[in-house]
Coordinates of C-alpha atoms in Angstrom, one line a residue:
Chain A
M1414 CA 12.2 124.7 156.4
A1415 CA 12.4 125.1 152.6
P1416 CA 16.2 124.9 151.9
S1417 CA 16.5 121.6 153.8
K1418 CA 13.7 119.9 151.9
R1419 CA 15.2 121.1 148.7
S1420 CA 18.7 119.9 149.7
I1421 CA 17.3 116.5 150.5
S1422 CA 15.6 116.3 147.1
I1423 CA 18.7 117.3 145.2
C1424 CA 20.8 114.9 147.2
F1425 CA 18.5 112.0 146.4
F1426 CA 18.3 113.1 142.7
I1427 CA 22.1 113.1 142.4
A1428 CA 22.5 109.8 144.3
A1429 CA 19.8 108.1 142.2
T1430 CA 21.4 109.4 139.0
L1431 CA 24.8 108.2 139.9
L1432 CA 23.6 104.8 141.1
L1433 CA 21.0 103.9 138.6
T1434 CA 22.4 105.0 135.3
P1435 CA 24.3 102.2 133.6
W1436 CA 27.9 103.0 132.9
P1437 CA 28.9 103.0 129.2
G1438 CA 30.7 99.8 128.3
A1439 CA 29.6 97.9 131.4
A1440 CA 29.2 94.2 130.9
A1441 CA 25.5 93.1 130.9
T1442 CA 26.3 89.8 132.5
P1443 CA 29.1 89.0 134.8
L1444 CA 32.0 86.9 133.4
E1445 CA 32.4 83.5 135.0
I1446 CA 36.0 82.4 135.0
F1447 CA 36.6 78.8 135.9
Y1448 CA 40.2 78.2 136.6
S1449 CA 42.3 75.3 137.6
N1450 CA 45.9 74.3 138.2
D1451 CA 45.7 70.7 137.8
V1452 CA 47.8 67.8 138.6
S1453 CA 50.6 66.7 136.4
G1454 CA 48.9 63.9 134.6
Q1455 CA 46.7 62.8 137.5
T1456 CA 43.2 62.3 136.3
E1457 CA 41.3 60.7 139.3
P1458 CA 42.0 60.0 142.9
C1459 CA 44.0 56.7 143.4
G1460 CA 41.3 54.7 145.1
Chain B
M1470 CA 38.3 64.0 146.8
G1471 CA 38.9 65.4 143.3
G1472 CA 38.9 64.0 139.8
L1473 CA 38.2 65.1 136.3
S1474 CA 34.8 63.3 136.1
K1475 CA 33.6 65.3 139.1
K1476 CA 35.1 68.5 137.8
A1477 CA 33.1 68.0 134.6
T1478 CA 29.9 67.6 136.5
L1479 CA 30.6 70.7 138.6
L1480 CA 31.4 72.7 135.5
Q1481 CA 28.2 71.6 133.8
E1482 CA 26.2 72.6 136.9
L1483 CA 27.9 76.0 137.3
A1484 CA 29.0 77.3 133.9
P1485 CA 26.5 79.3 131.8
P1486 CA 27.9 78.7 128.3
A1487 CA 27.7 82.2 127.0
A1488 CA 29.6 83.9 129.9
A1489 CA 31.9 81.1 131.1
L1490 CA 35.6 81.0 130.5
K1491 CA 37.4 77.8 131.3
I1492 CA 41.2 78.0 131.7
D1493 CA 43.9 75.9 133.1
A1494 CA 47.1 77.6 134.3
G1495 CA 49.4 74.7 133.4
T1496 CA 51.6 71.8 134.4
L1497 CA 48.6 69.7 133.4
F1498 CA 50.2 66.7 131.7
F1499 CA 53.4 65.5 133.4
D1500 CA 55.4 66.0 136.5
D1501 CA 58.8 64.4 136.1
A1502 CA 61.3 63.5 133.4
F1503 CA 61.0 60.0 132.0
T1504 CA 64.7 59.3 131.3
G1505 CA 65.3 55.6 131.1
Q1506 CA 61.6 54.8 131.8
P1507 CA 60.0 54.0 128.4
E1508 CA 57.0 52.3 129.9
R1509 CA 56.3 55.2 132.2
L1510 CA 56.6 57.6 129.3
A1511 CA 54.2 55.5 127.3
Q1512 CA 51.8 55.4 130.2
A1513 CA 52.0 59.2 130.8
L1514 CA 51.3 59.9 127.2
I1515 CA 48.1 57.7 127.3
T1516 CA 47.0 59.7 130.4
A1517 CA 47.9 63.0 128.8
G1518 CA 45.8 62.1 125.7
A1519 CA 42.9 61.3 128.0
L1520 CA 43.3 64.6 129.7
V1521 CA 43.1 66.4 126.4
E1522 CA 40.0 64.5 125.4
A1523 CA 38.5 65.3 128.8
Y1524 CA 39.3 69.0 128.5
N1525 CA 37.8 69.0 124.9
H1526 CA 34.6 67.5 126.4
M1527 CA 34.5 70.1 129.1
G1528 CA 34.9 72.9 126.6
Y1529 CA 38.1 74.4 127.9
D1530 CA 39.2 77.6 126.3
T1531 CA 42.9 77.3 126.8
V1532 CA 45.7 75.6 128.8
A1533 CA 49.1 77.2 129.5
L1534 CA 52.2 75.1 129.5
G1535 CA 54.4 74.6 132.5
H1536 CA 58.0 73.4 132.2
H1537 CA 57.0 70.0 133.5
D1538 CA 54.8 69.7 130.4
L1539 CA 57.9 69.5 128.3
A1540 CA 59.0 66.3 129.9
A1541 CA 57.8 64.0 127.1
G1542 CA 59.5 66.0 124.4
E1543 CA 58.5 68.4 121.6
A1544 CA 56.9 65.9 119.2
A1545 CA 54.7 64.4 122.0
L1546 CA 53.6 67.8 123.2
K1547 CA 52.8 69.0 119.6
S1548 CA 50.9 65.8 119.0
L1549 CA 48.8 66.5 122.2
A1550 CA 48.2 70.1 121.0
A1551 CA 47.0 68.8 117.7
Q1552 CA 44.4 66.6 119.5
A1553 CA 43.2 69.6 121.5
D1554 CA 40.2 71.7 120.6
F1555 CA 41.8 74.5 122.5
P1556 CA 45.2 76.2 122.2
F1557 CA 48.2 75.4 124.3
L1558 CA 49.7 78.8 125.3
S1559 CA 53.2 79.9 126.0
A1560 CA 54.5 83.3 125.1
N1561 CA 58.0 82.5 126.2
L1562 CA 58.7 78.9 125.2
A1563 CA 61.0 79.1 122.3
D1564 CA 63.1 76.7 120.2
M1565 CA 66.8 76.9 120.4
E1566 CA 66.8 79.6 117.6
G1567 CA 64.3 81.7 119.7
S1568 CA 61.1 81.1 117.7
L1569 CA 58.0 80.5 119.8
L1570 CA 56.9 76.9 119.8
F1571 CA 53.2 77.5 120.7
E1572 CA 50.7 80.3 120.4
P1573 CA 51.6 83.2 122.8
V1574 CA 48.0 84.5 123.2
A1575 CA 44.4 83.5 122.6
H1576 CA 41.4 85.8 122.1
V1577 CA 37.9 84.9 123.2
E1578 CA 34.7 86.9 123.5
R1579 CA 32.6 86.3 126.6
A1580 CA 30.0 88.2 128.5
G1581 CA 30.2 91.0 125.8
M1582 CA 34.0 91.4 126.4
R1583 CA 37.0 90.9 124.3
I1584 CA 39.4 88.8 126.4
T1585 CA 43.0 88.2 125.7
L1586 CA 44.7 85.2 127.3
I1587 CA 48.5 85.0 127.6
G1588 CA 50.4 81.9 128.7
L1589 CA 53.9 82.0 130.4
T1590 CA 56.0 79.0 131.1
G1591 CA 58.1 78.9 134.2
G1592 CA 61.5 77.3 134.5
P1593 CA 65.2 78.0 134.0
Q1594 CA 65.2 81.3 132.0
T1595 CA 67.3 81.7 128.9
A1596 CA 69.1 78.4 129.5
A1597 CA 68.6 75.5 127.2
F1598 CA 65.8 73.4 128.5
A1599 CA 65.2 69.7 127.8
G1600 CA 67.6 70.0 124.8
W1601 CA 65.0 71.5 122.5
A1602 CA 63.4 74.5 124.1
K1603 CA 64.4 77.5 126.1
I1604 CA 62.4 79.8 128.3
L1605 CA 62.5 83.5 127.5
P1606 CA 62.3 86.0 130.3
W1607 CA 58.9 87.6 130.9
Q1608 CA 60.5 91.1 130.9
E1609 CA 61.4 90.5 127.3
V1610 CA 58.1 89.0 126.0
L1611 CA 55.3 90.7 127.8
P1612 CA 55.9 94.4 126.9
P1613 CA 55.5 93.9 123.1
L1614 CA 52.5 91.6 123.6
L1615 CA 50.7 94.1 125.8
A1616 CA 51.5 96.9 123.3
R1617 CA 50.0 94.9 120.6
H1618 CA 46.8 93.6 122.4
S1619 CA 45.9 96.1 125.2
A1620 CA 43.9 98.6 123.1
A1621 CA 41.7 95.9 121.5
S1622 CA 41.2 93.9 124.8
D1623 CA 38.7 94.7 127.5
L1624 CA 40.3 92.2 129.9
I1625 CA 43.8 90.6 129.8
I1626 CA 44.4 87.4 131.7
L1627 CA 47.9 85.9 132.2
L1628 CA 48.1 82.2 132.9
S1629 CA 51.5 82.0 134.6
N1630 CA 53.7 79.1 135.6
L1631 CA 56.3 81.5 136.9
P1632 CA 57.1 81.7 140.6
A1633 CA 54.8 83.8 142.8
S1634 CA 57.6 86.5 143.2
D1635 CA 57.7 87.0 139.4
N1636 CA 53.9 87.2 139.2
R1637 CA 54.0 89.9 141.9
A1638 CA 56.7 91.8 140.0
I1639 CA 54.5 91.6 136.8
A1640 CA 51.5 92.9 138.7
E1641 CA 53.6 95.8 140.0
K1642 CA 54.9 96.8 136.6
M1643 CA 52.1 96.0 134.2
A1644 CA 48.7 97.4 135.1
D1645 CA 47.3 96.2 131.8
I1646 CA 47.4 92.7 133.0
H1647 CA 44.2 92.5 134.9
L1648 CA 44.2 89.0 136.2
I1649 CA 47.0 86.4 136.8
I1650 CA 46.0 82.8 137.3
Q1651 CA 49.0 81.3 138.9
S1652 CA 50.1 77.7 138.6
G1653 CA 52.3 77.3 141.5
S1654 CA 53.8 74.4 143.5
S1655 CA 51.5 75.2 146.4
K1656 CA 48.9 72.6 147.3
Q1657 CA 46.9 75.3 149.0
N1658 CA 44.2 77.5 147.4
M1659 CA 45.3 81.1 147.4
R1660 CA 42.6 83.7 147.8
P1661 CA 42.8 86.5 145.2
Q1662 CA 45.3 89.2 146.1
L1663 CA 45.2 92.7 144.5
I1664 CA 48.5 94.2 143.5
N1665 CA 48.3 97.5 141.7
N1666 CA 45.6 96.8 139.1
T1667 CA 46.2 93.0 138.9
L1668 CA 44.3 90.4 140.7
I1669 CA 46.3 87.2 141.4
S1670 CA 44.6 83.9 142.2
Q1671 CA 45.6 80.3 142.4
V1672 CA 43.8 77.1 143.1
G1673 CA 45.8 74.4 144.9
H1674 CA 47.6 72.1 142.5
D1675 CA 46.3 68.8 143.7
G1676 CA 43.1 68.9 141.6
K1677 CA 40.8 68.8 144.5
Y1678 CA 39.2 72.2 143.9
Q1679 CA 37.8 74.2 141.1
G1680 CA 38.3 77.9 141.1
Q1681 CA 35.5 80.3 140.1
L1682 CA 35.8 84.0 139.7
T1683 CA 32.7 85.9 139.0
V1684 CA 33.7 89.3 137.6
E1685 CA 31.8 92.5 136.9
W1686 CA 34.2 94.2 134.7
P1687 CA 33.4 97.9 133.9
A1688 CA 34.8 100.2 131.2
S1689 CA 37.3 101.6 133.7
R1690 CA 39.2 98.3 133.5
R1691 CA 40.2 98.9 137.1
W1692 CA 39.7 96.8 140.3
Q1693 CA 39.9 99.9 142.5
A1694 CA 38.1 103.2 142.1
Q1695 CA 40.2 106.2 141.3
E1696 CA 40.1 109.4 143.3
R1697 CA 37.0 111.4 142.3
P1698 CA 36.8 115.2 143.0
I1699 CA 33.0 115.0 143.0
L1700 CA 33.2 112.9 146.2
A1701 CA 34.8 115.7 148.2
L1702 CA 32.1 118.2 147.1
Q1703 CA 29.4 115.7 148.0
K1704 CA 30.9 115.2 151.4
E1705 CA 30.9 118.9 152.1
Y1706 CA 27.4 119.2 150.6
D1707 CA 26.1 116.4 152.9
R1708 CA 27.8 117.9 156.0
L1709 CA 26.2 121.4 155.4
G1710 CA 22.8 119.8 154.6
W1711 CA 22.9 118.0 157.9
M1712 CA 23.6 121.3 159.8
L1713 CA 20.9 123.2 157.9
D1714 CA 18.4 120.5 158.7
K1715 CA 19.3 120.6 162.3
I1716 CA 18.5 124.3 162.4
A1717 CA 15.3 123.7 160.5
K1718 CA 14.1 121.2 163.1
K1719 CA 14.6 123.7 165.8
G1720 CA 12.2 126.1 164.1
G1721 CA 14.4 127.7 161.5
A1722 CA 17.3 130.2 161.5
E1723 CA 15.0 133.2 162.2
V1724 CA 14.0 131.6 165.5
V1725 CA 17.3 130.1 166.5
Y1726 CA 19.4 133.2 165.7
K1727 CA 16.8 135.8 166.7
E1728 CA 19.2 137.3 169.2
N1729 CA 22.5 136.8 167.2
K1730 CA 22.8 138.7 164.0
A1731 CA 26.4 137.4 163.2
A1732 CA 25.4 133.8 163.6
Y1733 CA 22.3 134.4 161.4
Q1734 CA 24.6 135.9 158.7
A1735 CA 26.9 132.9 159.0
F1736 CA 23.9 130.6 158.6
Q1737 CA 22.9 132.4 155.4
Q1738 CA 26.4 132.0 154.0
K1739 CA 26.2 128.3 154.7
E1740 CA 22.8 128.2 152.9
E1741 CA 24.4 129.9 149.9
R1742 CA 27.4 127.6 149.9
H1743 CA 25.0 124.6 150.0
R1744 CA 23.1 125.9 146.9
Q1745 CA 26.4 126.5 145.1
L1746 CA 27.6 123.0 145.9
A1747 CA 24.4 121.5 144.6
A1748 CA 24.9 123.3 141.3
E1749 CA 28.5 122.3 141.1
I1750 CA 27.8 118.7 141.8
A1751 CA 25.0 118.6 139.2
K1752 CA 27.5 120.2 136.7
M1753 CA 30.2 117.7 137.5
A1754 CA 28.1 114.6 137.5
T1755 CA 28.2 113.9 133.7
A1756 CA 31.9 114.3 133.5
D1757 CA 32.5 112.3 136.6
K1758 CA 30.5 109.4 135.1
K1759 CA 32.5 109.5 132.0
E1760 CA 35.9 109.9 133.6
H1761 CA 35.4 107.9 136.7
P1762 CA 33.3 104.8 136.0
P1763 CA 33.0 102.4 139.0
A1764 CA 35.6 99.8 139.9
A1765 CA 35.3 96.2 139.0
T1766 CA 33.9 93.7 141.5
Y1767 CA 34.5 90.1 141.9
T1768 CA 33.6 87.1 144.0
N1769 CA 35.8 84.0 144.2
H1770 CA 35.0 80.4 145.2
F1771 CA 37.1 77.3 145.5
H1772 CA 34.6 74.5 144.9
P1773 CA 35.7 71.2 146.5
L1774 CA 35.4 68.3 144.1
H1775 CA 33.7 66.3 146.8
P1776 CA 33.0 62.6 146.5
S1777 CA 29.3 63.2 146.7
L1778 CA 29.4 65.0 143.3
A1779 CA 28.2 62.6 140.5
D1780 CA 30.8 61.4 138.0
D1781 CA 30.3 62.6 134.5
V1782 CA 29.6 59.5 132.5
T1783 CA 31.5 60.4 129.3
I1784 CA 34.7 61.5 131.3
S1785 CA 34.5 58.4 133.5
K1786 CA 34.4 56.1 130.5
L1787 CA 37.2 57.8 128.7
L1788 CA 39.4 57.8 131.8
Q1789 CA 38.6 54.1 132.5
R1790 CA 39.7 53.3 128.9
A1791 CA 42.9 55.2 129.4
R1792 CA 43.7 53.6 132.8
K1793 CA 43.2 50.1 131.4
K1794 CA 45.5 50.9 128.4
A1795 CA 48.1 52.5 130.7
N1796 CA 47.9 49.5 133.1
Q1797 CA 48.6 47.1 130.2
V1798 CA 51.6 49.1 129.1
Q1799 CA 53.1 48.9 132.6
R1800 CA 52.3 45.3 133.1
A1801 CA 53.8 44.4 129.7
G1802 CA 57.0 46.3 130.5
A1803 CA 57.5 45.0 134.0
A1804 CA 60.5 42.9 134.9
P1805 CA 60.4 40.8 138.0
N1806 CA 62.3 42.3 140.9
R1807 CA 64.4 39.4 142.2
D1808 CA 66.8 41.3 144.6
S1809 CA 64.3 42.6 147.1
Q1810 CA 65.2 42.7 150.8
Y1811 CA 61.5 42.5 151.5
L1812 CA 59.9 39.2 152.3
G1813 CA 56.2 39.9 152.5
S1814 CA 54.0 39.9 155.6
R1815 CA 53.3 36.2 155.5
A1816 CA 57.0 35.6 156.2
C1817 CA 56.8 37.9 159.2
G1818 CA 53.7 36.0 160.4
S1819 CA 55.7 32.8 160.8
C1820 CA 57.1 34.2 164.0
H1821 CA 54.7 37.1 164.8
E1822 CA 51.5 35.2 164.1
A1823 CA 49.0 37.2 166.3
I1824 CA 50.2 40.5 164.9
Y1825 CA 50.1 39.2 161.3
L1826 CA 46.5 37.9 161.7
A1827 CA 45.3 41.2 163.2
W1828 CA 47.0 43.2 160.4
D1829 CA 45.5 40.9 157.8
K1830 CA 42.1 42.3 158.8
T1831 CA 43.1 46.0 158.3
P1832 CA 42.7 48.1 155.2
H1833 CA 46.5 48.1 154.8
A1834 CA 46.3 44.4 153.9
T1835 CA 44.0 45.1 151.0
A1836 CA 45.4 48.5 149.9
Y1837 CA 46.6 47.1 146.6
Q1838 CA 43.2 45.6 145.8
T1839 CA 41.6 49.0 146.0
L1840 CA 43.9 50.1 143.2
V1841 CA 43.0 47.0 141.2
A1842 CA 39.3 47.9 141.6
Q1843 CA 40.0 51.3 140.2
D1844 CA 42.4 50.2 137.4
Q1845 CA 45.1 52.2 139.1
N1846 CA 47.3 49.4 140.2
H1847 CA 50.0 50.3 137.6
N1848 CA 49.7 54.1 138.0
P1849 CA 53.0 55.2 139.4
N1850 CA 51.3 58.2 141.1
C1851 CA 49.3 55.8 143.2
V1852 CA 51.1 52.5 143.5
Y1853 CA 53.9 53.2 145.9
C1854 CA 51.5 54.0 148.7
H1855 CA 49.6 50.8 148.2
V1856 CA 52.4 48.3 148.3
T1857 CA 55.4 47.4 150.4
G1858 CA 59.1 48.2 149.7
L1859 CA 58.7 50.6 146.9
A1860 CA 60.0 54.2 147.1
E1861 CA 58.3 57.0 145.3
E1862 CA 61.2 57.4 142.9
N1863 CA 60.8 53.7 141.9
A1864 CA 57.0 53.8 141.6
H1865 CA 57.3 52.9 137.9
L1866 CA 58.6 49.5 139.0
G1867 CA 55.3 48.7 140.9
A1868 CA 54.3 46.2 138.3
A1869 CA 57.3 44.1 139.1
L1870 CA 56.4 43.5 142.7
P1871 CA 55.5 40.0 143.8
E1872 CA 52.0 39.3 145.2
S1873 CA 53.5 39.0 148.7
L1874 CA 54.4 42.8 148.6
Q1875 CA 51.1 43.9 147.2
G1876 CA 49.4 45.8 150.1
V1877 CA 50.9 47.8 152.9
G1878 CA 52.6 45.1 154.9
C1879 CA 54.7 44.8 158.1
E1880 CA 57.8 45.9 156.3
A1881 CA 56.3 49.1 154.9
C1882 CA 56.6 50.4 158.4
H1883 CA 59.3 48.3 160.0
G1884 CA 61.7 48.1 157.1
P1885 CA 62.9 45.1 155.0
G1886 CA 63.0 41.9 157.0
R1887 CA 65.4 39.6 155.1
N1888 CA 68.4 40.2 157.5
H1889 CA 66.1 40.1 160.5
R1890 CA 64.8 36.7 159.6
A1891 CA 68.2 35.4 158.4
T1892 CA 69.7 36.2 161.8
A1893 CA 66.7 34.9 163.7
G1894 CA 65.9 38.3 164.9
L1895 CA 69.4 39.3 166.0
V1896 CA 69.3 42.2 163.5
P1897 CA 66.5 44.3 165.0
L1898 CA 63.9 46.2 163.1
P1899 CA 62.6 49.6 164.2
L1900 CA 59.5 49.0 166.4
K1901 CA 58.0 52.5 166.1
P1902 CA 58.4 54.1 162.8
A1903 CA 58.5 57.9 162.6
P1904 CA 55.2 59.7 162.1
S1905 CA 56.6 61.1 158.8
L1906 CA 56.6 57.6 157.4
C1907 CA 52.8 57.4 157.8
T1908 CA 52.1 61.0 156.6
S1909 CA 54.3 60.5 153.5
C1910 CA 51.2 58.6 152.2
H1911 CA 48.4 59.7 154.6
S1912 CA 49.2 63.4 153.7
A1913 CA 46.5 66.0 154.0
E1914 CA 45.9 66.1 150.2
R1915 CA 45.5 62.3 150.0
D1916 CA 43.7 61.5 153.2
D1917 CA 41.6 64.3 154.6
N1918 CA 40.6 62.3 157.7
F1919 CA 44.0 61.0 158.8
N1920 CA 45.0 61.7 162.4
Y1921 CA 48.3 60.2 163.4
Q1922 CA 47.5 60.0 167.1
L1923 CA 44.1 58.4 166.7
D1924 CA 45.0 56.1 163.7
K1925 CA 48.4 54.7 164.6
G1926 CA 46.8 52.2 166.9
K1927 CA 44.8 50.6 164.0
V1928 CA 47.8 49.4 162.2
H1929 CA 47.9 46.0 164.0
G1930 CA 44.2 45.5 163.9
P1931 CA 41.0 46.7 165.4

């Protein structure tokens, strides 16, 4: 029936628009944060 | 497991230079005060200098200062800062007049973002600390810093040496701080926790793991999506669409409601509402995109610095140089310890020969030699677990031990034997030491594979 097909098309259109359009200001590449909480002067395992 | 040379290899493998931020939450250099221990201070400064050199080589962006880092004094810490290619951060470490001693913030650009890093030192607030510094309360220092830097920053990261409860309070009050890297006393890694709009994460403090957070940070600057009115309309639209489709599959409304005029009219109203919703959603979509951008996403990994990782050659060499230098300092400053109640295992063997000979074949007997091989035999952080008759608090005296006490001998478990021998055994020694004596050295962070029940039998030989 015509309305259902149309509804599906519109639904897909909205979903695709929302999902695929890049958001303004979004970072192009993810930020990689390397973090540590190191060891009070200890540089290497004891042995 | 662990070590800077392996950390350097891992970072080189994992970190894409343009998008990587390398930060340390603090308490990097020292752990205790050095009052009355000049050799130990000299040794710690050599090691701290090597740490700075290693962090320079690894391209660290910043290191926050913990209150333990003040242990060597202001001049020493400033001298280390001058050697560093990265800033030491503390927004609340002030001199006795209240002026900040180090930079409170650092700004870097990575992955197309302006990132502001803030350091906070933990410790006794407002009270004079170490005679030359005081710690200002975070409630006083953070609000003006955020007011100054929030607008121009895409992401604000706090490197905090404060207790976990304070970090939670900061997260609850200050949504502009997006990430707290916590430097706590916990040896355990702490998975990221989201409080309000702040993610808090901590890698265990024993240097066995490297934390990595991969962050997709959108313009919303939020970890969680806000409520979006468009979603309610979409839900209704989808529900109605499903109902209309069901009728269509049965041959259409004219067929299904042939005998029921009221139901047919209701169906037409639903069709109309469905059309209206489609139009409304289309109209709202642009504004929704602008006002409700998606939330940030992250993944977190704690990478073990596993022994199988290759050692970075440059770091290995510079650490080896530092260890040799530090060893020389301790050796030069060592005074012989003449009052020991400990005799050494050979003396025990004069009566308990079979046990002595069996022990002599165990790793305990050569524990000190493993340190010698690594140039760590005068490292106070190591030596007390590789010798006999030295408590942790006297670890700096390790260089003074006679050869007979180098290694984990009989008296390490059974206690000093001088009286026992002098009385021909009349003063008994404990036969079975408490498990805690073993685990004080074979702790989880030092010995991954230790199992008290399985391993206790190996002490007297295979």
